[in-house]
Tab-separated table of C-alpha atoms in Angstrom:
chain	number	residue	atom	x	y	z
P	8	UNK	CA	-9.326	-14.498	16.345
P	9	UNK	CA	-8.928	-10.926	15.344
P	10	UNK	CA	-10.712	-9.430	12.268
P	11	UNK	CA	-7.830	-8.404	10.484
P	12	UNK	CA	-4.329	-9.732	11.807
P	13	UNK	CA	-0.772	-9.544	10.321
P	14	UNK	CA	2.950	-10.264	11.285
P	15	UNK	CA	4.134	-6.445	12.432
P	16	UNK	CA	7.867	-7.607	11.792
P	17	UNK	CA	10.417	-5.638	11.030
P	18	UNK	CA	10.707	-7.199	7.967
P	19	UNK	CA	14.436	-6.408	7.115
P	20	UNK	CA	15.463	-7.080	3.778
P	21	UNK	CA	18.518	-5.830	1.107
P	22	UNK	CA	17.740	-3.332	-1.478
P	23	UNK	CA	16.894	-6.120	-4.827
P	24	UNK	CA	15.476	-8.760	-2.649
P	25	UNK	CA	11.768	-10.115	-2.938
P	26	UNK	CA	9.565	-9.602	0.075
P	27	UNK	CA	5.642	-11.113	0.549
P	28	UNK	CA	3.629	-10.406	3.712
P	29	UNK	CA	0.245	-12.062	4.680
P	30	UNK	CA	-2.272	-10.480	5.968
P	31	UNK	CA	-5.467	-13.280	7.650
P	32	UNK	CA	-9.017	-12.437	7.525
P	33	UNK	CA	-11.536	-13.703	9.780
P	34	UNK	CA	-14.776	-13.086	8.164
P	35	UNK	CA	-15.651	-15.344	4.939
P	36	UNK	CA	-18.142	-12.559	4.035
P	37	UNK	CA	-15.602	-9.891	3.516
P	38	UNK	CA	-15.780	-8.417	0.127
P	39	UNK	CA	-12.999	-5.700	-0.570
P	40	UNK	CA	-9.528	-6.156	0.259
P	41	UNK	CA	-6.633	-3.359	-0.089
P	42	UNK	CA	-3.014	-2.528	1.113
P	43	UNK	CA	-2.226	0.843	1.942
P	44	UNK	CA	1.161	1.964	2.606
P	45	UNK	CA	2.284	4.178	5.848
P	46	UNK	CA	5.163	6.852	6.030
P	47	UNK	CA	6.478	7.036	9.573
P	48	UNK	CA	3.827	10.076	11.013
P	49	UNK	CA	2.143	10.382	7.699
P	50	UNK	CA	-1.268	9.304	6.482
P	51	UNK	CA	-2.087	6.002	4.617
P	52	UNK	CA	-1.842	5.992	0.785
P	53	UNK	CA	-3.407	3.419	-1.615
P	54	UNK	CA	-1.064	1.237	-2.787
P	55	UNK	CA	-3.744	-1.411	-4.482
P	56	UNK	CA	-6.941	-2.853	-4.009
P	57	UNK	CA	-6.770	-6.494	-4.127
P	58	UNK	CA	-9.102	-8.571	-6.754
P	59	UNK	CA	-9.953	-12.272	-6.917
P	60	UNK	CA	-8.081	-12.328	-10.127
P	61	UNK	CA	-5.062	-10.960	-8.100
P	62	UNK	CA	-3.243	-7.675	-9.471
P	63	UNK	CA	-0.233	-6.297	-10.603
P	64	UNK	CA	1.301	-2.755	-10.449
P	65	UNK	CA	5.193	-2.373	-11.345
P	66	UNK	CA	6.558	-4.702	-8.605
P	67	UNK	CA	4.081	-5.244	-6.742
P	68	UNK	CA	2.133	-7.923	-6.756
P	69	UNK	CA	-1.355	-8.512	-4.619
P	70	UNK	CA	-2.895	-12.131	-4.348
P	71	UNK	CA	-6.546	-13.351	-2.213
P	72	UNK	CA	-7.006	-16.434	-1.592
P	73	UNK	CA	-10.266	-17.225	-0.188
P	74	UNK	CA	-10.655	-20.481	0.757
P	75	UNK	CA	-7.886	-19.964	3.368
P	76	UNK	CA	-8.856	-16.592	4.001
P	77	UNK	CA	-5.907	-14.270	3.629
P	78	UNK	CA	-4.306	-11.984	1.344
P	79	UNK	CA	-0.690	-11.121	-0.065
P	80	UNK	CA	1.575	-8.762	-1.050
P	81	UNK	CA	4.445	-9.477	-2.826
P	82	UNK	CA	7.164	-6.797	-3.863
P	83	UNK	CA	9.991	-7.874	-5.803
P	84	UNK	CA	13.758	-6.041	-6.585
P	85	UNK	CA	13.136	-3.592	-3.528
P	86	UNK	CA	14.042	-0.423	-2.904
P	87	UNK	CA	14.803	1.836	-0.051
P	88	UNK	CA	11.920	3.896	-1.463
P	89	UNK	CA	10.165	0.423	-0.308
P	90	UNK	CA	10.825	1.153	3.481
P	91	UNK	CA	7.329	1.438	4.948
P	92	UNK	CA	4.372	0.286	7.115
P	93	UNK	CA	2.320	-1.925	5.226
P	94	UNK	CA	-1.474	-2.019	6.460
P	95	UNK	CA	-3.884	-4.741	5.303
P	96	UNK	CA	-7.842	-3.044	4.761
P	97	UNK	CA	-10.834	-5.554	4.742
P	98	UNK	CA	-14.521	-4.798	4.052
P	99	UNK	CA	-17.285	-7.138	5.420
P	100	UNK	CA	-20.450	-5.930	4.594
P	101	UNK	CA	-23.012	-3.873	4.695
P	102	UNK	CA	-22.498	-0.508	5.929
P	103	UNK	CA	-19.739	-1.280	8.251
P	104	UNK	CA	-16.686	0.571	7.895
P	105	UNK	CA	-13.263	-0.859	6.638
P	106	UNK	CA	-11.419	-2.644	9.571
P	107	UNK	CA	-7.407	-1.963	9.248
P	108	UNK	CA	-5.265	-4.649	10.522
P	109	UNK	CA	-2.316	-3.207	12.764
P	110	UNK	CA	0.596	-3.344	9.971
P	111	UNK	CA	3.683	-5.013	8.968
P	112	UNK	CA	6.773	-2.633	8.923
P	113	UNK	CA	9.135	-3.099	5.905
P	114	UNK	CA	13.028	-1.233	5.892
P	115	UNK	CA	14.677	-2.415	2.930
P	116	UNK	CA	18.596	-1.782	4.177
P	117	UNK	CA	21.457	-0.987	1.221
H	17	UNK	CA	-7.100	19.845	-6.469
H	18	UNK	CA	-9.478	17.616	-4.892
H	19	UNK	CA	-8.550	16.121	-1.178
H	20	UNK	CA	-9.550	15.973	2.438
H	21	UNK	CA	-7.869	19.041	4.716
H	22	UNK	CA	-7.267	18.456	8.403
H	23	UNK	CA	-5.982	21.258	10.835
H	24	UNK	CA	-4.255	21.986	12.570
H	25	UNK	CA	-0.929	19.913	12.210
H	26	UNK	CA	-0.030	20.554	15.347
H	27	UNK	CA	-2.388	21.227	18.558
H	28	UNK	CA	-1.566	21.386	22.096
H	29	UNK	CA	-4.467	20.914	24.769
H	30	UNK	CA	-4.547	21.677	28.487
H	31	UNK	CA	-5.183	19.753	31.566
H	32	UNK	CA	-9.946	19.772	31.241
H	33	UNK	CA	-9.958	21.951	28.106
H	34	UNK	CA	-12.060	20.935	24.944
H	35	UNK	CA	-10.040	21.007	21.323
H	36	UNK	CA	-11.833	20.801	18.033
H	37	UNK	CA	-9.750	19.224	14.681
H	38	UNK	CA	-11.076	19.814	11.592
H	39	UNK	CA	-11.748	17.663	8.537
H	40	UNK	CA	-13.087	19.164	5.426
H	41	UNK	CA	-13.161	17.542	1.922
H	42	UNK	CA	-13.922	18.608	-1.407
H	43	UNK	CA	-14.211	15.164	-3.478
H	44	UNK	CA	-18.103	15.016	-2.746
H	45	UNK	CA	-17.864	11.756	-0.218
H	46	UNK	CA	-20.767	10.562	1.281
H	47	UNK	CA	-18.763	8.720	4.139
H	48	UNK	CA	-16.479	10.229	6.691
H	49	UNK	CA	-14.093	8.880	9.315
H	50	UNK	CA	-11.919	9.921	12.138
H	51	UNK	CA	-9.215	7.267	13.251
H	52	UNK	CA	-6.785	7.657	15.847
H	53	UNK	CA	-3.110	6.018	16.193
H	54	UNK	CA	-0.827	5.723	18.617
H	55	UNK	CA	3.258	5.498	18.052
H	56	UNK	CA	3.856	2.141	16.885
H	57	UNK	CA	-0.179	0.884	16.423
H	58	UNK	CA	-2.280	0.409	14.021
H	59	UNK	CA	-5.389	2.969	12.970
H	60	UNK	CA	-8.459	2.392	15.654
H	61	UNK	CA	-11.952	4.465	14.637
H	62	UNK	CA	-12.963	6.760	16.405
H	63	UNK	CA	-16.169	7.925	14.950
H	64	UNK	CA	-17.645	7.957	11.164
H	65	UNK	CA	-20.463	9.071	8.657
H	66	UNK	CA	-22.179	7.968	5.572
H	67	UNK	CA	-24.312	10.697	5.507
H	68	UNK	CA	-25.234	14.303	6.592
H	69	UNK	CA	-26.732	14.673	9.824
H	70	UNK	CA	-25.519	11.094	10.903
H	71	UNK	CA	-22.476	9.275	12.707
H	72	UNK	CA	-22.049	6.342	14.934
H	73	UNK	CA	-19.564	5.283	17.163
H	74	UNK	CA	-16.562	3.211	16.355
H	75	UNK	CA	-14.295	1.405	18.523
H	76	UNK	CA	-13.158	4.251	20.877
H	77	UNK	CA	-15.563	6.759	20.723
H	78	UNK	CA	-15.864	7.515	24.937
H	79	UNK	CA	-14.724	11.110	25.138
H	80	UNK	CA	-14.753	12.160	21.831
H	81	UNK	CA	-17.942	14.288	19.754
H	82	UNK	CA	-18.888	14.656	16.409
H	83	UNK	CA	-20.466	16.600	13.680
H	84	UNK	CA	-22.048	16.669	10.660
H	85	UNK	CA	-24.020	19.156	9.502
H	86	UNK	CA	-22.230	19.594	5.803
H	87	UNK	CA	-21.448	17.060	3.498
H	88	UNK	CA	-17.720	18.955	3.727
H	89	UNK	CA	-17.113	18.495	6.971
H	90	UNK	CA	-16.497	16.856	9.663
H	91	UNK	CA	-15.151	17.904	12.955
H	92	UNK	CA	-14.209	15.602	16.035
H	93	UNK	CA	-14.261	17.533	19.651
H	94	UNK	CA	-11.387	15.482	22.268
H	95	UNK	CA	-13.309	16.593	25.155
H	96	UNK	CA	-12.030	16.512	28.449
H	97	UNK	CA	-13.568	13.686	28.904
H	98	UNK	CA	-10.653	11.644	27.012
H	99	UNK	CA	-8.034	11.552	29.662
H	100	UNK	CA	-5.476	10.153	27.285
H	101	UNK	CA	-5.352	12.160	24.136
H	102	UNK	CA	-2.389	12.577	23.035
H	103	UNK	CA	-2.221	10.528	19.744
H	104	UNK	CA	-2.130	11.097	15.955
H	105	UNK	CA	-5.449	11.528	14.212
H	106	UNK	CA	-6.222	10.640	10.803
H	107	UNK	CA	-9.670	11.860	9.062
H	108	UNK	CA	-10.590	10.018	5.718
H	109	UNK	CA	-13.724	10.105	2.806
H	110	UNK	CA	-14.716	7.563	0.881
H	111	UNK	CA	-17.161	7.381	-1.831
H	112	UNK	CA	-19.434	4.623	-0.393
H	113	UNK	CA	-18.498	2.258	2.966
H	114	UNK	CA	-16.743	-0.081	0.972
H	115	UNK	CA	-14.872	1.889	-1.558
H	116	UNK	CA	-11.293	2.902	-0.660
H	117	UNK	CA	-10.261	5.667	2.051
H	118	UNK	CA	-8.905	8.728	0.866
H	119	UNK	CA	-6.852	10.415	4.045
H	120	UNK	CA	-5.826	13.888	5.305
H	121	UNK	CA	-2.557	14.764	6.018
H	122	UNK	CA	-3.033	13.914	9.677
H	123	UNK	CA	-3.297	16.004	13.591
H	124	UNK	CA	-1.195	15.676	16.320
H	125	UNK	CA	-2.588	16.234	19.511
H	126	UNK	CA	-0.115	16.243	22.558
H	127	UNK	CA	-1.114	17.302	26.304
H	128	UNK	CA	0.651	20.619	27.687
């Protein structure tokens, strides 16, 4: 099982709709969990970190669940704006860096 | 403004010849990372640092280098060693190992 795996789509939704992707972790130890959004040929930005509690941010909406070992985003009334490569971050432990998983790509069509 | 600064944008490389890409960041990170991607793939690490003087090897780190002799900065040499270089690389900071990446604006290297 990989460390960090998630569907890579293409999600393709209509502008308004509500849209969640998984994202599976392997290691029960992990301890920080994120979602960074990626512009085609641009860097990563922060979209949230991800808390036990679960967080919300406008329409977005970021769940863990760790007794089956995954996390969530959910992003309701989207946008074209929205259109995007979604990338899962995990953090074991330790010193270790944080392992990306490979991305789930989102075009929200009008 | 604080943020991480990578050149070039663009850099072109010949058949055997060693490139350097820089990295410098002025938000007083202890950790640095270089990642590389390739159309369509996720972010694989190249090399990284959590402190001056000190890097290790991440997943694809045969025929790359490293440096890091300033807190600032970090440089990765594609040496011509890497026979397959063309790609986009991404440097990023971070406070501590586990605290969020902060990324520059991104290289990318293609083969003349």
């Amino acid at each position: 099982r990989k460390e960090v795996e998630q569907d890579p789509g293409p999600f393709n939704v209509p502008e308004g709709a509500t849209v969640a992707f998984n994202c599976t972790y392997s290691n029960s130890a992990s301890q920080s969990f994120f979602w960074y959004r990626q512009d085609c040929r641009k860097e990563p930005k922060l979209l949230m970190s991800v808390y036990s509690s679960g967080n919300e941010d406008g329409r977005f909406t970021a769940q863990l669940n760790r007794a089956s070992q995954y996390i969530s985003l959910l992003i309701r009334d989207s946008k074209l704006s929205d259109s995007a490569t979604y990338l899962c971050v995990v953090y074991k432990s330790g010193n270790t860096p944080l392992v990306f998983g490979k991305g789930t790509r989102l075009s929200v069509i009008a | 403004d604080g943020g991480i600064t990578q050149s070039p944008k663009y850099l072109f490389r010949k058949e055997g010849q060693n490139v350097t890409l820089s990295c410098e960041q002025n938000l007083n990170h202890d950790a640095m990372y270089w990642y590389r991607q390739d159309p369509g793939q996720g972010l694989r690490l190249i090399y990284y640092s959590q402190i001056v003087n000190d890097f290790q090897k991440g997943d694809i780190a045969e025929g790359y280098s490293v440096s890091r002799e300033k807190k600032e900065s970090f440089p990765l040499t594609v040496t011509s060693a890497q026979k397959n270089p063309t790609a986009f690389y991404l440097c990023a900071s971070s406070i501590r190992p586990n605290e969020k990446l902060f990324f520059g604006s991104g290289t990318q290297l293609s083969v003349l």
